[in-house]
Coordinates of C-alpha atoms and ligand atoms in Angstrom, one line a residue:
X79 CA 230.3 230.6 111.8
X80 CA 233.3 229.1 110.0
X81 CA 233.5 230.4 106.2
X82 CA 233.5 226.6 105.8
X83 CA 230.1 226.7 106.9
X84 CA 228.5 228.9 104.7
X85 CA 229.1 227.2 101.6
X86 CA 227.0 223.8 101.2
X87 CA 224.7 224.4 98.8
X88 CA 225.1 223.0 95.3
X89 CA 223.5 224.2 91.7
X90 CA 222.3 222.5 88.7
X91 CA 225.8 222.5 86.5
X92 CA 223.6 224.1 83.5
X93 CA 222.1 227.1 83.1
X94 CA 218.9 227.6 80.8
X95 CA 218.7 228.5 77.1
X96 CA 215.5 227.8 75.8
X97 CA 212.1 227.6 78.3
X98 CA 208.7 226.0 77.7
X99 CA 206.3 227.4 79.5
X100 CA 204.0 225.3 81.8
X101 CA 200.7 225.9 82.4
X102 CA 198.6 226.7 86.0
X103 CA 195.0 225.6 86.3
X104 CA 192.9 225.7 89.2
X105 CA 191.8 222.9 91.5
X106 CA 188.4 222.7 89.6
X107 CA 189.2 222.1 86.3
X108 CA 192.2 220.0 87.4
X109 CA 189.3 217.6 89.3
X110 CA 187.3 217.5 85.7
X111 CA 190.5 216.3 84.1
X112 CA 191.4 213.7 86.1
X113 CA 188.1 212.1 86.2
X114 CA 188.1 212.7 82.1
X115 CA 191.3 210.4 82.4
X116 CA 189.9 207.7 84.7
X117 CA 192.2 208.7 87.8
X118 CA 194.7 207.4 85.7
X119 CA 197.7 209.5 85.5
X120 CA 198.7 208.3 81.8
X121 CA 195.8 209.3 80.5
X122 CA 196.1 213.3 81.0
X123 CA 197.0 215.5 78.8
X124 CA 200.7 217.2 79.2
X125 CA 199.1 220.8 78.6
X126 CA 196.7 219.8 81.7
X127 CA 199.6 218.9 84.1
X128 CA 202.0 221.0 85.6
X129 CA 204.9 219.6 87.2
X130 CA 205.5 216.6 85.3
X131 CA 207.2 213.8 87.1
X132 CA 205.3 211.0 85.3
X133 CA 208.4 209.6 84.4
X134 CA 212.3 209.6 83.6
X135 CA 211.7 208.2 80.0
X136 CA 212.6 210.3 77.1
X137 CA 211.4 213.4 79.3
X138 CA 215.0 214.5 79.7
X139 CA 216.5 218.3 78.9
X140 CA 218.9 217.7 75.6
X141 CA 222.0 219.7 75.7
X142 CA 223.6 222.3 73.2
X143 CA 225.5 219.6 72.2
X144 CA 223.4 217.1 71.6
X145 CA 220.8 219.4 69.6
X146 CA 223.7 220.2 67.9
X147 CA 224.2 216.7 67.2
X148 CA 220.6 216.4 65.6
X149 CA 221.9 218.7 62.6
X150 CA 224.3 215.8 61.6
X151 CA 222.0 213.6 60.9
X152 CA 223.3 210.9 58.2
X153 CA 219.4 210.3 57.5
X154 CA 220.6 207.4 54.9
X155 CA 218.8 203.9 54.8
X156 CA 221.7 202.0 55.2
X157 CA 225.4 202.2 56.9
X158 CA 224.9 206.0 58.4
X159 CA 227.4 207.5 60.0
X160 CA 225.7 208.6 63.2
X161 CA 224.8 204.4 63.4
X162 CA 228.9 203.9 63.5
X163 CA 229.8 206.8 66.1
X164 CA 227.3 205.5 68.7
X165 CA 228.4 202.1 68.0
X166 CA 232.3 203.2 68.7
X167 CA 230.6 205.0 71.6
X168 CA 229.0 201.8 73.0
X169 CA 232.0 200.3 73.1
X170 CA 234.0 202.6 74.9
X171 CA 231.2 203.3 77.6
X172 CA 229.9 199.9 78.1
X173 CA 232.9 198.2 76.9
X174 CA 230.9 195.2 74.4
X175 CA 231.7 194.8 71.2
X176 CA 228.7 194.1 69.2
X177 CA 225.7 196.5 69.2
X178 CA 222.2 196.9 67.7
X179 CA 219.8 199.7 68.4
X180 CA 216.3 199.8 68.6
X181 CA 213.5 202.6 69.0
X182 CA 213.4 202.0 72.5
X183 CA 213.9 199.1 75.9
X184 CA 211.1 197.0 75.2
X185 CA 211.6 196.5 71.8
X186 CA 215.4 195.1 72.7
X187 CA 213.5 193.5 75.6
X188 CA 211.1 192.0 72.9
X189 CA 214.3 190.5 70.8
X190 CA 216.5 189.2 74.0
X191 CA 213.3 187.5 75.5
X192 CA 212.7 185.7 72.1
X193 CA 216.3 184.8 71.4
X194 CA 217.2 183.9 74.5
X195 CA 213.9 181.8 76.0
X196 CA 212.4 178.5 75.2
X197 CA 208.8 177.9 76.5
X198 CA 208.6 176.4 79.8
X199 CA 212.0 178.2 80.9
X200 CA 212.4 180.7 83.8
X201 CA 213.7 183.4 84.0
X202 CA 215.4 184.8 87.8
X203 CA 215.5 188.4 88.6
X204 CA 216.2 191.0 91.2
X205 CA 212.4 192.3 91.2
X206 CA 210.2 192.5 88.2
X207 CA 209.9 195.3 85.6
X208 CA 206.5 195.7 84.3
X209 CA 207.5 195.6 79.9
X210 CA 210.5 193.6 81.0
X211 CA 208.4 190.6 83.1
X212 CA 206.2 190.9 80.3
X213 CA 208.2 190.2 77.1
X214 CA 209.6 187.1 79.1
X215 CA 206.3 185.7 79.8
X216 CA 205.0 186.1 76.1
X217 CA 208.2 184.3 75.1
X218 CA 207.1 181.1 77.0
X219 CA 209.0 182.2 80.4
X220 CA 208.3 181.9 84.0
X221 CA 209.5 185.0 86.0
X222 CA 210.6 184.3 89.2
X223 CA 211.4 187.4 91.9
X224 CA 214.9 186.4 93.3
X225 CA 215.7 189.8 95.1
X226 CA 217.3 189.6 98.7
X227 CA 213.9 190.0 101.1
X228 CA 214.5 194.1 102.2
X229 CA 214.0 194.7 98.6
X230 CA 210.4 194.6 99.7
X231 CA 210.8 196.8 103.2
X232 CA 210.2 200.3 102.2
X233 CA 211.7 201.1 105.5
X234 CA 214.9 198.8 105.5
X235 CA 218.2 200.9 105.0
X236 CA 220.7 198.0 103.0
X237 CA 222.9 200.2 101.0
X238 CA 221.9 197.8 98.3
X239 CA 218.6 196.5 98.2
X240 CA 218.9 195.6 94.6
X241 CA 221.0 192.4 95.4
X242 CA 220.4 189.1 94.5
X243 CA 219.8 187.1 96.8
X244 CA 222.4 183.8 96.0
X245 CA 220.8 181.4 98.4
X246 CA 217.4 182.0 96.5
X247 CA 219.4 181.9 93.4
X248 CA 220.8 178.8 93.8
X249 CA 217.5 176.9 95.6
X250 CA 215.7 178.0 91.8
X251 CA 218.4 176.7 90.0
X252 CA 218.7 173.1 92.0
X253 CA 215.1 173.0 91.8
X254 CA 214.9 173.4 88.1
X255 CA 218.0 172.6 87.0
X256 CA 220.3 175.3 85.3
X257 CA 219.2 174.3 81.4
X258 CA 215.9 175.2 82.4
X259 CA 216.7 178.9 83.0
X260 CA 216.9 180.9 79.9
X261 CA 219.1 184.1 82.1
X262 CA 219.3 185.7 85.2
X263 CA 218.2 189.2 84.6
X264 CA 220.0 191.7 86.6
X265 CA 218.4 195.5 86.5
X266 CA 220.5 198.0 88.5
X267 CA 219.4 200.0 90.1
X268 CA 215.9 198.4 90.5
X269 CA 212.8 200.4 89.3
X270 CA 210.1 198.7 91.2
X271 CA 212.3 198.7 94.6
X272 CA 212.3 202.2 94.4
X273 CA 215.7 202.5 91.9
X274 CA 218.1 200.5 94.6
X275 CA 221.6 199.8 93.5
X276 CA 222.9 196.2 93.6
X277 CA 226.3 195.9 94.8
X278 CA 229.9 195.4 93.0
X279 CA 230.4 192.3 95.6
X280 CA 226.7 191.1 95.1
X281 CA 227.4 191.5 91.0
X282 CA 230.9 189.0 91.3
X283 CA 228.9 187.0 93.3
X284 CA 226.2 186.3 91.3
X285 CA 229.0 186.1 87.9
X286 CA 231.0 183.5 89.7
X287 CA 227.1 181.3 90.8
X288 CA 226.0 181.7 86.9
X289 CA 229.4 181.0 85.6
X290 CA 229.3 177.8 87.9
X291 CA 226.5 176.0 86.5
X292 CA 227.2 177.9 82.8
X293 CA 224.0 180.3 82.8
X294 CA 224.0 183.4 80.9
X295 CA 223.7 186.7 83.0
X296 CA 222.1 189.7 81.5
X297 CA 221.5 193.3 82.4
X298 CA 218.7 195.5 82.3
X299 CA 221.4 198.5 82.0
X300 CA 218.9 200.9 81.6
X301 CA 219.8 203.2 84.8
X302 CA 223.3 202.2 84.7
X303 CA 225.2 205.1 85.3
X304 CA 222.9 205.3 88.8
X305 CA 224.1 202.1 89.5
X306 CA 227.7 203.3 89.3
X307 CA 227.2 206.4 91.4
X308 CA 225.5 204.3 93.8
X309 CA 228.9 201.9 94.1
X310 CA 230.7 204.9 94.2
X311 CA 229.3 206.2 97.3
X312 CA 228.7 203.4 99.0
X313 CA 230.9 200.9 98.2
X314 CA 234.5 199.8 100.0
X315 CA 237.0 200.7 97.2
X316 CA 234.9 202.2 94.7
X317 CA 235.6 206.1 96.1
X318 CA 238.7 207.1 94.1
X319 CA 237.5 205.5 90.6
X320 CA 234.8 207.2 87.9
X321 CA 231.5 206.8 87.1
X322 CA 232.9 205.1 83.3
X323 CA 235.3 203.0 85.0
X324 CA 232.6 201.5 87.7
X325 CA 230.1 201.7 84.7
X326 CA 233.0 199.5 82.3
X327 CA 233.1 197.1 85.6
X328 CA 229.6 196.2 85.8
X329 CA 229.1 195.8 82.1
X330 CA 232.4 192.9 82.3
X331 CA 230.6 190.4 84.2
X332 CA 227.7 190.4 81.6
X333 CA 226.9 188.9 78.5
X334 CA 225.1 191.3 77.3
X335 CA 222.7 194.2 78.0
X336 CA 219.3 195.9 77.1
X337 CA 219.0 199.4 77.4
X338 CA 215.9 202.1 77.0
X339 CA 218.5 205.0 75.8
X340 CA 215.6 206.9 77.3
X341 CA 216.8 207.2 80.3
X342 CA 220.6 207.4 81.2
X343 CA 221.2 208.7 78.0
X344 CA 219.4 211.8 78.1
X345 CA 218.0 211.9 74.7
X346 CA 214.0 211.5 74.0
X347 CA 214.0 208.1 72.1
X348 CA 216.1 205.6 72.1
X349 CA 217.6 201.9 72.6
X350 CA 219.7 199.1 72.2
X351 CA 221.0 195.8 73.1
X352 CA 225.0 195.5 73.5
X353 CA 226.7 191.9 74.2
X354 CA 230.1 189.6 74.2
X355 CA 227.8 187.2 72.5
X356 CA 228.3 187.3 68.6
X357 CA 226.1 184.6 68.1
X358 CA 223.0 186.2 70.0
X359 CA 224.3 189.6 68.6
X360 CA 223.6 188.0 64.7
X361 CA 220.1 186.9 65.5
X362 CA 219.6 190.5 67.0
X363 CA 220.5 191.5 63.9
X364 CA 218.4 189.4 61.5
X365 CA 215.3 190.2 63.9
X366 CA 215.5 194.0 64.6
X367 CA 215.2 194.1 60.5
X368 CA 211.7 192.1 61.1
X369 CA 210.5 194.3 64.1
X370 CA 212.3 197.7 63.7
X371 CA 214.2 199.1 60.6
X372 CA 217.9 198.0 59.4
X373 CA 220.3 196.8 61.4
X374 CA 222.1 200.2 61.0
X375 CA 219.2 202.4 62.5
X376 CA 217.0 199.8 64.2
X377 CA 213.2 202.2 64.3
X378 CA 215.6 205.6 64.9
X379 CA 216.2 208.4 62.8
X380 CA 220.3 209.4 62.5
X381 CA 219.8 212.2 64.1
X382 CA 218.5 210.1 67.3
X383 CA 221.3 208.1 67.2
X384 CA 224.0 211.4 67.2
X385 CA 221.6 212.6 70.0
X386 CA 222.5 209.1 72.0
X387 CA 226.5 209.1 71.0
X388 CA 226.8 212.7 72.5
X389 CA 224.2 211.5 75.7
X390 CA 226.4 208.9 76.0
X391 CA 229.7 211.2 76.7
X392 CA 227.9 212.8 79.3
X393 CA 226.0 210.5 80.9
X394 CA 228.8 209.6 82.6
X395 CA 230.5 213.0 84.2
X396 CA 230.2 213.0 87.6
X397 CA 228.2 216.5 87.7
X398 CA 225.6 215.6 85.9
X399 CA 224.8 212.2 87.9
X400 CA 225.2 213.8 91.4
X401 CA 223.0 216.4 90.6
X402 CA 220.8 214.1 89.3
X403 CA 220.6 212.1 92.3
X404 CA 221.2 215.3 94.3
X405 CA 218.0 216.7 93.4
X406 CA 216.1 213.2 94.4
X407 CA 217.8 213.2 97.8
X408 CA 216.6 217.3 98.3
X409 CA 212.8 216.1 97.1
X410 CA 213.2 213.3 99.8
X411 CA 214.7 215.2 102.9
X412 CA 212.2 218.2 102.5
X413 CA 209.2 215.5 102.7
X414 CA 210.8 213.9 105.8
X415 CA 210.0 217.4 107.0
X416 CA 206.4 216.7 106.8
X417 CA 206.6 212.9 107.9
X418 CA 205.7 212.0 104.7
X419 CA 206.2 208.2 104.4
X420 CA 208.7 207.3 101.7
X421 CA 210.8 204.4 100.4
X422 CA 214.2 204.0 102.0
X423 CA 216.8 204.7 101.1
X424 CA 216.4 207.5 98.5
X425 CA 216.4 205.5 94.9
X426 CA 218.2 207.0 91.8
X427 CA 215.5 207.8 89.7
X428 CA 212.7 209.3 91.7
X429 CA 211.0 209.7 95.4
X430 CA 208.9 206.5 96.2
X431 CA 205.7 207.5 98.8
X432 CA 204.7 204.4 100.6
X433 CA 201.1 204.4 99.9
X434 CA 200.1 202.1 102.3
X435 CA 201.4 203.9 104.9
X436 CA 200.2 207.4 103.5
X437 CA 196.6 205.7 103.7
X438 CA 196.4 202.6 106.0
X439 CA 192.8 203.1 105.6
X440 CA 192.5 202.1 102.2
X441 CA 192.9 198.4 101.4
X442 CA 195.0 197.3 98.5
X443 CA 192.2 195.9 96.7
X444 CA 191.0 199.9 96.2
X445 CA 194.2 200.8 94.8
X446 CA 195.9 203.0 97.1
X447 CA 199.0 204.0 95.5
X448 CA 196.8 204.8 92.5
X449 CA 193.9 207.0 94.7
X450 CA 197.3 208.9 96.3
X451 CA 198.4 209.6 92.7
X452 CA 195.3 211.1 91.4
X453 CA 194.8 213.0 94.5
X454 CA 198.6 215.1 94.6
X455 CA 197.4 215.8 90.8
X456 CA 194.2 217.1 91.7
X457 CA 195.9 219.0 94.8
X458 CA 198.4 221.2 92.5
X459 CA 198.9 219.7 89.1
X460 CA 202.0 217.4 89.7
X461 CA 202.1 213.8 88.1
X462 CA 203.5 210.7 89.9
X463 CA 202.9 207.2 88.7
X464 CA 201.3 204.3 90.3
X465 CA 203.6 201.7 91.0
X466 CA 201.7 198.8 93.1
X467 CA 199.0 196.4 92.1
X468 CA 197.6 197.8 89.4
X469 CA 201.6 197.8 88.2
X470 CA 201.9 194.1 89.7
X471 CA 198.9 192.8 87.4
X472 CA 197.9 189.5 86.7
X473 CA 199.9 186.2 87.3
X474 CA 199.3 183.4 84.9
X475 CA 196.0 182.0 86.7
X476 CA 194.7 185.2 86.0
X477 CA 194.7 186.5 89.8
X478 CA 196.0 189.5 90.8
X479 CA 199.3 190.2 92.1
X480 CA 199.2 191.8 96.1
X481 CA 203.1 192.9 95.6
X482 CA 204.5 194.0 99.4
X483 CA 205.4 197.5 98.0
X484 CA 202.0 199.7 97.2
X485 CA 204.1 202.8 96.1
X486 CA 203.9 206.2 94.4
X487 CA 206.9 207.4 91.8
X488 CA 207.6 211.1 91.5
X489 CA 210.2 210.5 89.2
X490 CA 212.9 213.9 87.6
X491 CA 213.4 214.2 84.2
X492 CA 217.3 214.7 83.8
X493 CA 218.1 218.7 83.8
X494 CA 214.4 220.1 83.2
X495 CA 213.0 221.3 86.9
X496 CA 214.7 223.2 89.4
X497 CA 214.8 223.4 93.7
X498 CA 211.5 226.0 92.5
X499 CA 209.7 223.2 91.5
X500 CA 210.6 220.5 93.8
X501 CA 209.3 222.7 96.8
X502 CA 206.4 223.2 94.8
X503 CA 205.8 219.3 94.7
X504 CA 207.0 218.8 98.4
X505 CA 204.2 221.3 98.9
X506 CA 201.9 220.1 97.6
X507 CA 202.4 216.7 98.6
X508 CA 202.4 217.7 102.6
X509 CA 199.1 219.4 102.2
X510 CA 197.3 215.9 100.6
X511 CA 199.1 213.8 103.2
X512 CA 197.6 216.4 106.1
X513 CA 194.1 215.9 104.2
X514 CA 195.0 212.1 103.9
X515 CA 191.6 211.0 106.5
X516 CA 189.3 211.9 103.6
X517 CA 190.8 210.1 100.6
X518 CA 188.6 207.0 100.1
X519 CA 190.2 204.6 97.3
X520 CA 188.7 203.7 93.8
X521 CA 187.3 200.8 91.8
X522 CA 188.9 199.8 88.5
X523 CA 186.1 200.3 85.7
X524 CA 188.4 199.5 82.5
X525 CA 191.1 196.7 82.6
X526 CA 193.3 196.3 79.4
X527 CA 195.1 192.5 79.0
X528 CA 198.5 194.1 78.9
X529 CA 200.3 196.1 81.4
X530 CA 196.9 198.0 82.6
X531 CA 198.5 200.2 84.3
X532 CA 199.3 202.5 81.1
X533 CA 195.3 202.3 80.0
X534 CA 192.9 200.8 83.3
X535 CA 190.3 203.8 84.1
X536 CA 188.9 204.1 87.8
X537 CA 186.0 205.7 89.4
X538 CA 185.8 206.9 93.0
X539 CA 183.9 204.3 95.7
X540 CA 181.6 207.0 97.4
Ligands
F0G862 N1 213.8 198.6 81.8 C1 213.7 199.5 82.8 C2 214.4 199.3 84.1 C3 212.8 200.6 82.6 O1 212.7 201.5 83.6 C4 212.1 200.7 81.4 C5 211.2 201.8 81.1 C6 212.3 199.7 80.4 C7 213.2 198.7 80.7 C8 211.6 199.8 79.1 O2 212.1 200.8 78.3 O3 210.2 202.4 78.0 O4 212.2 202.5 76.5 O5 210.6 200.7 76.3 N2 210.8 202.5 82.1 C9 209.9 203.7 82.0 C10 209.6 204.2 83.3 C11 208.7 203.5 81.1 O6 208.8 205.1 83.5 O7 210.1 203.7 84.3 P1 211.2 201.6 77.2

């Protein structure tokens, strides 16, 4: 062997300072819980679960620097200095001038949707998000899913299955005519999808096509840094440049951006909306005093918003996004061990299992993806999500949505488990998928009216 050879393997670039300990309960008491929370893996409680990978969102390991940061907390009303350092810091990073934060995604998804969207508009998209689909609808909109078609082929390898897809673009636009769409909404990379990157080249395309018929273009830039990393892998040209220079590119060809700080930013709570627009960013302004707190905290403490200027510097060193996305790939080539049917290629955020796959004898109508959820809980303790039809909800007849993609999200926290854990999920995730024959699905017992996902309760079908 070469001395080449022998060094491939990587490490987390941290090391661990303070520890919460997680808790192991057996397979008995794990069964009580989940049928306490109605199969639905939002309603357990943390202390019950063990490896959490409910979710990316505000679940992410703060560094030294950034508790740090929470010391220096200007916790003033008005004009704080914490407010004005993240401000400078949006700039740099995203490169748009004007800036309000809010507690968190959906509450700048609330204030875009209502700025931006008359009733009777529409609103085209590369896939739906669940609060993001949402907010437009309640502001008068019609959602329509312009995503190129492998989007919705779990097994398709595109580099970039969150492009657009112009021709469908365009065909909405000619048939509605371009002052009937409010925005095109660009996410990137694309939650649902299973967190696929759009491309640079897809992005210019779709500026120059908006720019064309004078339609604003805005970006769900929630996962942005992801995005980048994705365009710097993959992408012709893109190899030699950074993460904040590829992350400064994408933000150019928008008008603005809504962000859950959540996420990228590593902190626990978090938002914002960022935009060229002054005129937008003044009505921001006004409204985030009606729905959140001052224009100059927006629903967050000071100390949150330190804790998002110091996420923000290092969100975007290359380290910490390739391990990031270096752990997700590890998680998805040990399951391929088992034949384990997943979503292709590997997204940015999480593993996707292909639930219909994993149980072609359950019809969607019994809720696959959210039986398979339940089940890897019950089997060691480990939370996914459900991301399928009970996800997809209703449309505006009231019927429900049969989306193509019936999937499971094990999604990592930024910096909080280790290779340990991820074999421990892979594990545990082989043995249900060699038990899969005796999973029936389930029957949904409680529906909420909005985004049921967070609150319906199920029941097994004996
Ligand atoms: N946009 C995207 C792409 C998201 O993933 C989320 C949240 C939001 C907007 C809304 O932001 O939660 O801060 O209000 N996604 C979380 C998830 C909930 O688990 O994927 P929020």
């Amino acid at each position: 062997m070469s001395k080449q050879s022998l060094k491939h393997s990587w490490a987390e670039p941290y090391k661990i300072k303070m520890v919460e300990p997680i808790k192991v309960t057996t397979r008995e008491y794990r069964e009580k819980c989940a049928k306490e929370a109605g199969y639905n893996t939002f309603l357990l409680k943390s202390e019950d679960v063990y490896i959490d990978l409910l979710t990316d969102s505000g679940t992410n390991a703060m560094s030294d620097y950034q508790w740090a940061g929470l010391m220096m907390g200007d916790e003033a009303y008005a004009g704080s200095r914490n407010f004005y350092y993240l401000w400078d810091n949006v700039k740099k990073f995203y490169g748009l001038p004007y800036f309000v934060p809010t507690h968190q995604g959906r509450a700048a998804e609330h204030m875009i949707s209502k700025i931006m969207i008359k009733p009777g508009d529409y609103v085209p998209g590369n896939m739906y998000f669940t609060t993001t689909r949402l907010h437009q609808e309640l502001a008068g909109a019609t959602f329509v899913d312009v995503i190129i078609d492998e989007a919705h082929d779990p097994r398709s390898m595109h580099p970039f299955k969150g492009n657009i897809d112009l021709k469908k673009l365009e065909d909405l636009i000619k048939k509605v005519g371009a002052n009937k769409i409010a925005y095109v909404s660009m996410a990137g990379p694309v939650n649902m999808a299973g967190g696929q990157p759009f491309s640079m080249a897809n992005l210019q395309d779709v500026y120059e096509l908006t720019k064309k018929y004078k339609i604003k273009l805005w970006f769900d830039g929630t996962r942005a840094t992801e995005n980048a990393y994705f365009i710097k892998m993959r992408e012709k040209g893109y190899a030699d440049k950074t993460i904040a220079q590829i992350l400064k590119e994408i933000c150019s060809y928008f008008d603005g951006m809504w962000v859950s700080a959540k996420k990228d930013l590593m902190v626990n709570i978090g938002g914002f909306i960022a935009t060229r627009n002054k005129k937008v960013f003044e009505e921001a302004r006004n409204l985030v005093v009606v729905y959140e707190g001052l224009h100059t905290y927006g629903g967050l403490a000071g100390r949150d918003l330190e804790a998002m200027a110091r996420g923000l510097e290092e969100m975007v060193k290359f380290e910490n996004i390739s391990s990031r996305i270096g752990q997700i790939e590890y998680f998805g080539k040990q399951l391929e061990k088992y034949y384990v049917p997943l979503v292709y290629p590997f997204g940015g955020h999480a593993i996707f299992l292909d639930a219909k796959q994993f149980l072609p004898h359950v019809k969607q109508d019994f809720f696959p993806a959210q039986t398979l959820s339940a089940e890897i809980y019950v089997d060691s303790g480990v939370r996914g999500m459900e991301r399928g039809i009970v996800s997809a909800g209703r449309d505006s007849e009231g019927k429900n949505r049969y989306p193509k993609l019936e999937l499971v999200r094990l999604t990592f926290p930024r910096r909080v488990y280790t290779q340990s854990h991820i074999d421990v999920a892979v594990e545990s995730i082989a043995q249900v998928f060699e038990d899969r024959k005796k999973i029936k699905g389930m029957k949904m017992i409680y529906e909420p009216k909005y985004l049921r996902f967070f609150q319906a309760r199920f029941e097994k079908i004996k």
